[in-house]
Amino acid sequence: IGHPEIFPLVFTTKTQEIFNCRVLEDVTEENCFKLIKKEDIIQDLKTRAAISDFHPVKKVVLEYPGEELLVVFDANFEYGQNFYLIASEEAKENLLKPPEATEEKEEEKEENEEATLEVQPYKPPVHKPWVSLGSEKEVEDESVKDTVPKIKYRISRVRRKFGAPITFTDKNASHVKDSYIECTSYQDKAFSIKMLEKNIGMQMVPKVREASTQTKWTYPKNAATQYFPRELSNEEREKSLSSEKLKEFFTSVHLRMEIALQQNEIMNAFFDDWKALAEDESSSGGKPDVYLKAYQSFTDLHYLKDRTISCVCWHPTIYGIIAVSSREQLFYEEEVNLSVKSVLQQSVILFLSFSDTIHPQLMLECPEDIYCFQFSPSDPNIIVAGCINGQIVLWDISQHEENLQSTKPDADGVKMSDTDTVNPSVPNVLQHNCMSGTDPPLVRFCTVSSIQYSHKKPVTDIHWLPDYSEANQTDATFEIKAGACMQLVTCSPDCSILFWDIPATKLSEQPSSEKVREQEIFGMPLDVPDTLNPLNLCWKPLIKINLCESDTNTEYSPVRISLRELHYQLKTSEKMQSLNTREVPAKESPYLEINTPSSKALKMLKNISASFFVGTEDGEIVYSDWKMEIESDLAKTVSQKCTVHSETVNTLQRSPFFKDIVLSIGGQSFAIWKEGVTTGPILQSSCSAGRYTAGQWSLTRPGVFFIGRDDGNIDTWDLVKKTYEPSHFQNISKSTITFISPCVASPEQHFLAVSDDLGVLHVLEICQTLSAASRNEHANVLDYFEREVKYLKHCEEEFQEHQDFQAKTESK
Amino acid sequence: AEVEETLKRIQAHKGVIATMVVNAEGIPIRTTLDNSTTVQYAGLLHQLTMKARSTVRDIDPQNDLTFLRIRSKKHEIMIAPDKEYLLIVVQNPCE
């Protein structure tokens, strides 16, 4: 127990007997020490091996250097057992002796204590040998020593190599073999660890995307609809009209309104100065090379050869169709005595079309040579013509209208053919043209006037008249559509003017038996419309006017006539361009039964203005009124005449723009007359070298007219530019021009049909400058005429003064 | 009576085609045209006048519309507005 030399032992009695240390016999408290020989212990150990009490201290005993071991009886059990062994000699000695020593010391101490303190003599520390307690190992461990002897090297180099220039290059280590040794990594299988389980964390993230839309308001919808306009009843109106507020309103407002109205009256706010300026510029700008461009010319070997074309008429509605009438070429002397008739050849009116210049489209059979003819303005299928023997003839070509229309070309001249479903009996247009030598359809006339009552001499002029109102059988007047033409006027050199009527009915209620009966009587061929049969050769004029001066008994032989109402023709021709189909006649047919001729004639005459111009065979212009004498079929005339032309008047035409301006052409001059100015023409041309043979006003320009001459020239007179000579002349043909007819086919195309003595019809296109009227040309021309009238009056006055003066001087 | 006189005088001006008096709601009170045309004119011009007046007043609230003239190719329409009524006159310009 802390003491390294003391080993507690347990001695059994046996052991005690062996070693003579029996308790209370050998050893007591006072005598607790016992020395035991080491050899004895060892022998004990050998004999009693494990049972020996010295077994636990066997090793100590064996190592004990001495011969005797001390065993001490521990009566107090200080060390836990009844005996303990002292392991070391010193301890033994200490134990054996010290009690003596201590006894001695105690005695000494008692002695010392009794005596006074004795000063110990100083003893310097005695050097003791170092006892190792194990610290040497630790020190050795901590100290650093060279385990390996150091190696020394000495390196030297040649002196001249120091500081020498050197170039360094790069060298890739991998290029040189064995320049390096690498230790590549490799996968050592022994160390691969397979991951059998792996912890992974996952998170669901919602994908968010922003989008936006906007509805479009595609169409506005009415939130409210009103079907009827709101109106005030009459009482409400009265009430508000009489209210005070309205009066106040008017007082405050009317002044402003009147100022505004007056402003408009003072100046035309709509006048566009720029536009007006431009138009004047364009009209005076460059002259075209050719005023009248040749467009087409027609002739026919069968019917027009060696014949002169007497009259040319454009079809009023169908574009590109012209009708031409021809007659024998007569020498000048023979023209006077027109009794010579040699009808060697059937005379026809030919319909020519732009689309086909060789074959005529249609032929109208004529009993005699035709001098003049006209389309009816209200129904372009009715054609009347005046013959050379004084009769007038009427045709109805409504059956062939489809045919004519289908041949109309479009503006380029390419032929279009309509489908043939409308009229399958009409041969296909293309087929028709392929068949050369087939004659175009020949239409027989419907009616011819009675020879007895017609003119005695050739009918030289024929015109349609409009009807304004007509009485039917029950004497109730009703308005006929404006422009429905029912009546004709013809004149002839036999000094008479005749008015004719187209009286036949076209009502379908006509019983068939009557038709049959009439056919038998008259023996007419079937293709003639039945309706006009009854008149054949019975057609009588309504009124006959003898042109003779009542007092001087001179007779006039009218060659041309011009009535005021003929104006309607030109108005409808403007509308014609927009109309492609003719107007469907109303159910109440305009054609009516014959009534008593005289009553109708009376009514008719009342509607026509009573004045007219007549150009005579002798070159006179006669301006007449007629007075009706009741109960006679004749009318008397009051007339004024003026001899202007040297020869027969061949043209007498009213201007399409001015109702009272008339152009007369005859012989070597022409004249312009104004109705009401009786002293003379307001313009008279000087005598020209050749004869003027034909002439017409331009349909689009108020101051322009065309005159044809006997040398084949066309003179264009423009009154705005020059009044003393033609503004332009152009040669068209080699022979005399016999007829001119202008036509406005479309706003861009204006045609002039010119026919000559050789039977050739030339169609010319009028250039833009001649056809487009400038803005104020109408006003200018009107001005000009008025100036001329004033001048005439002035001259007249002067003449009168002169005459008076002369009379005065003579009387003196 | 005075009202009649004034109206007649306005109507007698040169070139005047039509005269109309319309109340504040656009209902014609007095007119010289036939009914359907009048109603059409009244409705359209009333709205136009309201729009014009609101335009003028939006720009300057102190301002107000006194007269409205519409010139077209064919004629001129003149409108004199007031607190409760409109006087509309259609005139043809002098040529």
Tab-separated table of C-alpha atoms in Angstrom, chain A residues 366-652:
chain	number	residue	atom	x	y	z
A	366	CYS	CA	-86.482	49.975	-151.470
A	367	PRO	CA	-89.009	50.410	-154.187
A	368	GLU	CA	-87.093	53.244	-155.694
A	369	ASP	CA	-83.870	55.077	-155.204
A	370	ILE	CA	-83.749	56.703	-151.860
A	371	TYR	CA	-82.927	60.318	-151.566
A	372	CYS	CA	-82.949	60.617	-147.823
A	373	PHE	CA	-83.824	58.543	-144.818
A	374	GLN	CA	-83.930	58.704	-141.058
A	375	PHE	CA	-83.961	56.397	-138.085
A	376	SER	CA	-86.770	57.011	-135.689
A	377	PRO	CA	-85.216	58.504	-132.573
A	378	SER	CA	-87.609	56.803	-130.238
A	379	ASP	CA	-87.397	53.383	-131.835
A	380	PRO	CA	-84.254	52.771	-133.827
A	381	ASN	CA	-85.889	49.887	-135.597
A	382	ILE	CA	-88.207	52.090	-137.545
A	383	ILE	CA	-86.686	53.700	-140.582
A	384	VAL	CA	-88.379	55.993	-143.002
A	385	ALA	CA	-87.038	57.113	-146.292
A	386	GLY	CA	-88.061	59.372	-149.066
A	387	CYS	CA	-87.892	58.028	-152.563
A	388	ILE	CA	-86.948	59.588	-155.761
A	389	ASN	CA	-90.480	59.373	-157.001
A	390	GLY	CA	-92.031	61.159	-154.093
A	391	GLN	CA	-93.141	58.211	-152.039
A	392	ILE	CA	-92.033	57.539	-148.546
A	393	VAL	CA	-91.205	54.113	-147.304
A	394	LEU	CA	-91.125	52.638	-143.854
A	395	TRP	CA	-89.216	49.648	-142.530
A	396	ASP	CA	-89.287	47.816	-139.287
A	397	ILE	CA	-86.147	45.885	-138.554
A	398	SER	CA	-86.899	44.730	-135.024
A	399	GLN	CA	-86.417	41.145	-136.083
A	400	HIS	CA	-82.909	41.849	-137.134
A	401	GLU	CA	-82.024	43.987	-134.218
A	402	GLU	CA	-80.400	41.079	-132.380
A	403	ASN	CA	-78.284	40.370	-135.364
A	404	LEU	CA	-77.177	43.916	-135.635
A	405	GLN	CA	-76.388	44.141	-131.973
A	406	SER	CA	-74.357	41.006	-131.968
A	407	THR	CA	-72.125	42.314	-134.649
A	408	LYS	CA	-71.220	45.359	-132.733
A	409	PRO	CA	-67.520	45.324	-132.022
A	410	ASP	CA	-65.938	46.600	-128.881
A	411	ALA	CA	-63.670	49.576	-129.003
A	412	ASP	CA	-60.671	47.674	-130.334
A	413	GLY	CA	-62.497	46.457	-133.282
A	414	VAL	CA	-62.462	42.838	-132.179
A	415	LYS	CA	-65.705	41.193	-132.967
A	416	MET	CA	-67.794	39.865	-130.115
A	417	SER	CA	-70.616	37.542	-130.748
A	418	ASP	CA	-73.402	37.155	-128.233
A	419	THR	CA	-74.730	33.770	-127.385
A	420	ASP	CA	-77.242	32.607	-129.841
A	421	THR	CA	-79.779	31.447	-127.353
A	422	VAL	CA	-81.819	34.537	-127.861
A	423	ASN	CA	-82.544	34.055	-131.471
A	424	PRO	CA	-81.534	30.634	-132.716
A	425	SER	CA	-82.950	31.262	-136.114
A	426	VAL	CA	-80.414	33.936	-136.768
A	427	PRO	CA	-77.332	32.312	-138.178
A	428	ASN	CA	-74.176	32.475	-136.170
A	429	VAL	CA	-72.418	35.667	-136.921
A	430	LEU	CA	-69.104	34.020	-137.579
A	431	GLN	CA	-70.699	31.522	-139.828
A	432	HIS	CA	-72.429	34.255	-141.658
A	433	ASN	CA	-69.234	36.040	-142.371
A	434	CYS	CA	-67.428	32.944	-143.448
A	435	MET	CA	-69.947	32.244	-146.053
A	436	SER	CA	-68.816	34.567	-148.717
A	437	GLY	CA	-71.278	35.436	-151.301
A	438	THR	CA	-74.294	35.094	-149.075
A	439	ASP	CA	-76.255	38.190	-149.092
A	440	PRO	CA	-77.061	39.859	-145.866
A	441	PRO	CA	-80.708	39.588	-144.897
A	442	LEU	CA	-82.972	41.643	-147.018
A	443	VAL	CA	-85.744	43.376	-145.214
A	444	ARG	CA	-88.753	44.311	-147.143
A	445	PHE	CA	-90.430	47.556	-146.441
A	446	CYS	CA	-93.518	47.649	-144.334
A	447	THR	CA	-95.326	50.486	-145.816
A	448	VAL	CA	-95.168	52.687	-148.794
A	449	SER	CA	-97.205	55.763	-149.100
A	450	SER	CA	-99.818	56.080	-151.709
A	451	ILE	CA	-98.495	57.478	-154.930
A	452	GLN	CA	-101.427	59.685	-155.427
A	453	TYR	CA	-101.015	61.596	-152.253
A	454	SER	CA	-97.279	61.730	-152.028
A	455	HIS	CA	-95.004	64.213	-153.515
A	456	LYS	CA	-94.724	64.614	-157.179
A	457	LYS	CA	-91.052	65.126	-157.119
A	458	PRO	CA	-88.325	63.400	-155.168
A	459	VAL	CA	-88.605	63.683	-151.433
A	460	THR	CA	-85.537	65.624	-150.586
A	461	ASP	CA	-85.869	65.911	-146.871
A	462	ILE	CA	-87.540	63.878	-144.217
A	463	HIS	CA	-87.623	64.420	-140.477
A	464	TRP	CA	-89.283	62.888	-137.493
A	465	LEU	CA	-91.321	65.023	-135.194
A	466	PRO	CA	-91.904	64.460	-131.537
A	467	ASP	CA	-95.338	64.141	-130.120
A	468	TYR	CA	-96.269	65.819	-126.962
A	469	SER	CA	-99.723	64.585	-126.438
A	470	GLU	CA	-102.195	62.691	-128.433
A	471	ALA	CA	-105.807	61.912	-128.031
A	472	ASN	CA	-107.005	58.360	-128.025
A	473	GLN	CA	-110.374	57.105	-128.984
A	474	THR	CA	-112.055	58.207	-125.846
A	475	ASP	CA	-110.768	61.711	-126.213
A	476	ALA	CA	-108.790	61.584	-123.056
A	477	THR	CA	-105.424	63.061	-123.473
A	478	PHE	CA	-102.505	61.411	-121.919
A	479	GLU	CA	-98.866	62.101	-121.998
A	480	ILE	CA	-96.832	59.990	-124.267
A	481	LYS	CA	-93.244	59.441	-123.276
A	482	ALA	CA	-91.240	62.398	-124.315
A	483	GLY	CA	-89.562	61.831	-127.574
A	484	ALA	CA	-91.802	59.113	-128.892
A	485	CYS	CA	-91.836	59.960	-132.505
A	486	MET	CA	-94.893	59.321	-134.479
A	487	GLN	CA	-94.925	61.877	-137.169
A	488	LEU	CA	-92.943	62.876	-140.140
A	489	VAL	CA	-92.495	65.933	-142.179
A	490	THR	CA	-91.290	65.745	-145.713
A	491	CYS	CA	-90.613	68.270	-148.322
A	492	SER	CA	-90.038	68.098	-151.984
A	493	PRO	CA	-89.332	70.474	-154.831
A	494	ASP	CA	-92.965	70.245	-155.836
A	495	CYS	CA	-93.581	73.170	-153.513
A	496	SER	CA	-95.229	71.197	-150.779
A	497	ILE	CA	-94.509	70.122	-147.285
A	498	LEU	CA	-96.312	67.102	-146.029
A	499	PHE	CA	-96.905	65.894	-142.520
A	500	TRP	CA	-97.344	62.209	-142.068
A	501	ASP	CA	-98.438	60.029	-139.269
A	502	ILE	CA	-97.656	56.486	-138.252
A	503	PRO	CA	-101.015	55.392	-137.156
A	504	ALA	CA	-100.943	51.654	-136.963
A	505	THR	CA	-101.595	49.831	-133.740
A	506	LYS	CA	-99.333	47.246	-132.299
A	507	LEU	CA	-101.806	45.861	-129.839
A	508	SER	CA	-101.656	42.132	-129.654
A	509	GLU	CA	-105.362	41.815	-129.141
A	510	GLN	CA	-105.894	42.047	-132.816
A	511	PRO	CA	-107.871	38.958	-133.698
A	512	SER	CA	-106.121	36.610	-135.969
A	513	SER	CA	-108.990	36.262	-138.340
A	514	GLU	CA	-108.699	39.877	-139.261
A	515	LYS	CA	-105.045	39.445	-139.871
A	516	VAL	CA	-105.674	36.605	-142.207
A	517	ARG	CA	-108.290	38.508	-144.029
A	518	GLU	CA	-106.082	41.463	-144.498
A	519	GLN	CA	-103.305	39.351	-145.742
A	520	GLU	CA	-105.492	37.854	-148.362
A	521	ILE	CA	-106.642	41.180	-149.522
A	522	PHE	CA	-103.301	42.687	-149.878
A	523	GLY	CA	-101.303	39.619	-150.624
A	524	MET	CA	-98.392	40.737	-148.643
A	525	PRO	CA	-95.516	38.418	-147.896
A	526	LEU	CA	-95.441	37.006	-144.447
A	527	ASP	CA	-92.316	38.538	-143.090
A	528	VAL	CA	-93.824	41.967	-143.095
A	529	PRO	CA	-95.252	42.856	-139.718
A	530	ASP	CA	-98.987	42.593	-139.927
A	531	THR	CA	-99.691	45.690	-138.065
A	532	LEU	CA	-98.696	48.108	-140.705
A	533	ASN	CA	-100.216	46.243	-143.589
A	534	PRO	CA	-103.417	48.147	-143.856
A	535	LEU	CA	-101.504	51.208	-144.833
A	536	ASN	CA	-99.610	49.817	-147.694
A	537	LEU	CA	-100.082	52.074	-150.599
A	538	CYS	CA	-102.841	53.772	-148.716
A	539	TRP	CA	-100.716	55.871	-146.495
A	540	LYS	CA	-101.785	59.385	-146.756
A	541	PRO	CA	-100.263	62.482	-145.347
A	542	LEU	CA	-102.023	64.352	-142.652
A	543	ILE	CA	-101.416	67.819	-143.766
A	544	LYS	CA	-100.160	69.287	-146.916
A	545	ILE	CA	-98.667	72.702	-146.972
A	546	ASN	CA	-98.197	74.559	-150.180
A	547	LEU	CA	-95.402	76.943	-150.088
A	548	CYS	CA	-96.578	79.824	-152.015
A	549	GLU	CA	-96.797	83.420	-151.396
A	550	SER	CA	-100.370	84.305	-151.070
A	551	ASP	CA	-100.007	87.619	-152.749
A	552	THR	CA	-97.308	87.284	-155.323
A	553	ASN	CA	-98.265	83.745	-156.165
A	554	THR	CA	-94.717	82.604	-156.428
A	555	GLU	CA	-94.050	79.173	-155.388
A	556	TYR	CA	-91.112	77.879	-153.523
A	557	SER	CA	-89.680	74.516	-154.097
A	558	PRO	CA	-88.302	73.448	-150.801
A	559	VAL	CA	-85.374	71.191	-150.796
A	560	ARG	CA	-84.599	71.245	-147.119
A	561	ILE	CA	-86.693	72.029	-144.142
A	562	SER	CA	-85.831	72.763	-140.595
A	563	LEU	CA	-88.336	72.877	-137.814
A	564	ARG	CA	-87.702	73.995	-134.330
A	565	GLU	CA	-88.784	70.773	-132.671
A	566	LEU	CA	-86.167	68.748	-134.380
A	567	HIS	CA	-83.990	69.546	-131.459
A	568	TYR	CA	-85.189	66.618	-129.489
A	569	GLN	CA	-83.184	64.323	-131.708
A	570	LEU	CA	-79.953	65.679	-130.509
A	571	LYS	CA	-80.831	65.607	-126.881
A	572	THR	CA	-81.647	61.949	-126.914
A	573	SER	CA	-78.518	61.207	-128.865
A	574	GLU	CA	-76.521	62.350	-125.887
A	575	LYS	CA	-78.368	59.941	-123.733
A	576	MET	CA	-77.897	57.259	-126.294
A	577	GLN	CA	-74.351	56.592	-125.380
A	578	SER	CA	-75.289	55.488	-121.934
A	579	LEU	CA	-78.220	53.431	-123.053
A	580	ASN	CA	-77.433	50.190	-124.675
A	581	THR	CA	-80.892	48.796	-124.812
A	582	ARG	CA	-83.734	50.618	-126.280
A	583	GLU	CA	-86.537	51.611	-124.008
A	584	VAL	CA	-89.225	49.073	-123.650
A	585	PRO	CA	-92.431	50.615	-124.845
A	586	ALA	CA	-95.135	51.003	-122.253
A	587	LYS	CA	-98.102	48.742	-122.196
A	588	GLU	CA	-100.323	51.432	-123.465
A	589	SER	CA	-98.760	51.390	-126.816
A	590	PRO	CA	-97.937	54.708	-128.264
A	591	TYR	CA	-99.310	53.604	-131.531
A	592	LEU	CA	-103.011	54.163	-131.843
A	593	GLU	CA	-105.821	53.720	-134.235
A	594	ILE	CA	-106.485	56.199	-136.933
A	595	ASN	CA	-108.848	58.834	-136.023
A	596	THR	CA	-110.268	61.497	-138.137
A	597	PRO	CA	-107.169	62.889	-139.656
A	598	SER	CA	-108.126	66.480	-139.490
A	599	SER	CA	-108.720	66.672	-135.787
A	600	LYS	CA	-105.451	65.009	-135.109
A	601	ALA	CA	-103.709	67.196	-137.516
A	602	LEU	CA	-105.077	70.208	-135.810
A	603	LYS	CA	-103.908	69.102	-132.459
A	604	MET	CA	-100.550	68.204	-133.789
A	605	LEU	CA	-99.979	71.471	-135.423
A	606	LYS	CA	-100.929	73.315	-132.362
A	607	ASN	CA	-98.128	71.607	-130.539
A	608	ILE	CA	-95.505	72.433	-133.046
A	609	SER	CA	-94.206	75.889	-133.257
A	610	ALA	CA	-95.468	77.515	-136.317
A	611	SER	CA	-92.247	78.762	-137.722
A	612	PHE	CA	-89.807	76.959	-139.868
A	613	PHE	CA	-86.948	77.456	-142.252
A	614	VAL	CA	-86.983	76.179	-145.757
A	615	GLY	CA	-84.187	76.032	-148.224
A	616	THR	CA	-85.323	76.074	-151.804
A	617	GLU	CA	-84.132	74.827	-155.083
A	618	ASP	CA	-83.298	78.297	-156.195
A	619	GLY	CA	-81.063	79.019	-153.318
A	620	GLU	CA	-83.480	80.948	-151.228
A	621	ILE	CA	-83.965	80.644	-147.540
A	622	VAL	CA	-87.549	81.040	-146.582
A	623	TYR	CA	-88.658	81.598	-143.048
A	624	SER	CA	-92.357	81.021	-142.592
A	625	ASP	CA	-95.159	80.728	-140.169
A	626	TRP	CA	-98.224	78.877	-140.922
A	627	LYS	CA	-101.667	79.799	-139.941
A	628	MET	CA	-104.221	77.136	-139.564
A	629	GLU	CA	-107.383	77.510	-141.395
A	630	ILE	CA	-109.948	75.461	-139.679
A	631	GLU	CA	-111.895	72.919	-141.654
A	632	SER	CA	-109.493	72.711	-144.393
A	633	ASP	CA	-106.590	70.470	-144.719
A	634	LEU	CA	-104.401	73.111	-146.044
A	635	ALA	CA	-102.570	75.740	-144.199
A	636	LYS	CA	-101.516	79.036	-145.375
A	637	THR	CA	-98.109	80.396	-144.853
A	638	VAL	CA	-96.626	83.721	-144.240
A	639	SER	CA	-93.050	83.846	-145.140
A	640	GLN	CA	-89.953	85.850	-145.524
A	641	LYS	CA	-87.313	84.901	-147.930
A	642	CYS	CA	-83.798	85.735	-148.596
A	643	THR	CA	-81.727	84.736	-151.551
A	644	VAL	CA	-78.305	83.953	-150.474
A	645	HIS	CA	-77.085	81.008	-152.333
A	646	SER	CA	-76.426	80.682	-155.950
A	647	GLU	CA	-77.602	77.157	-156.223
A	648	THR	CA	-79.846	74.657	-154.586
A	649	VAL	CA	-79.638	74.674	-150.894
A	650	ASN	CA	-78.277	71.295	-149.981
A	651	THR	CA	-78.067	71.656	-146.212
A	652	LEU	CA	-80.214	73.414	-143.740
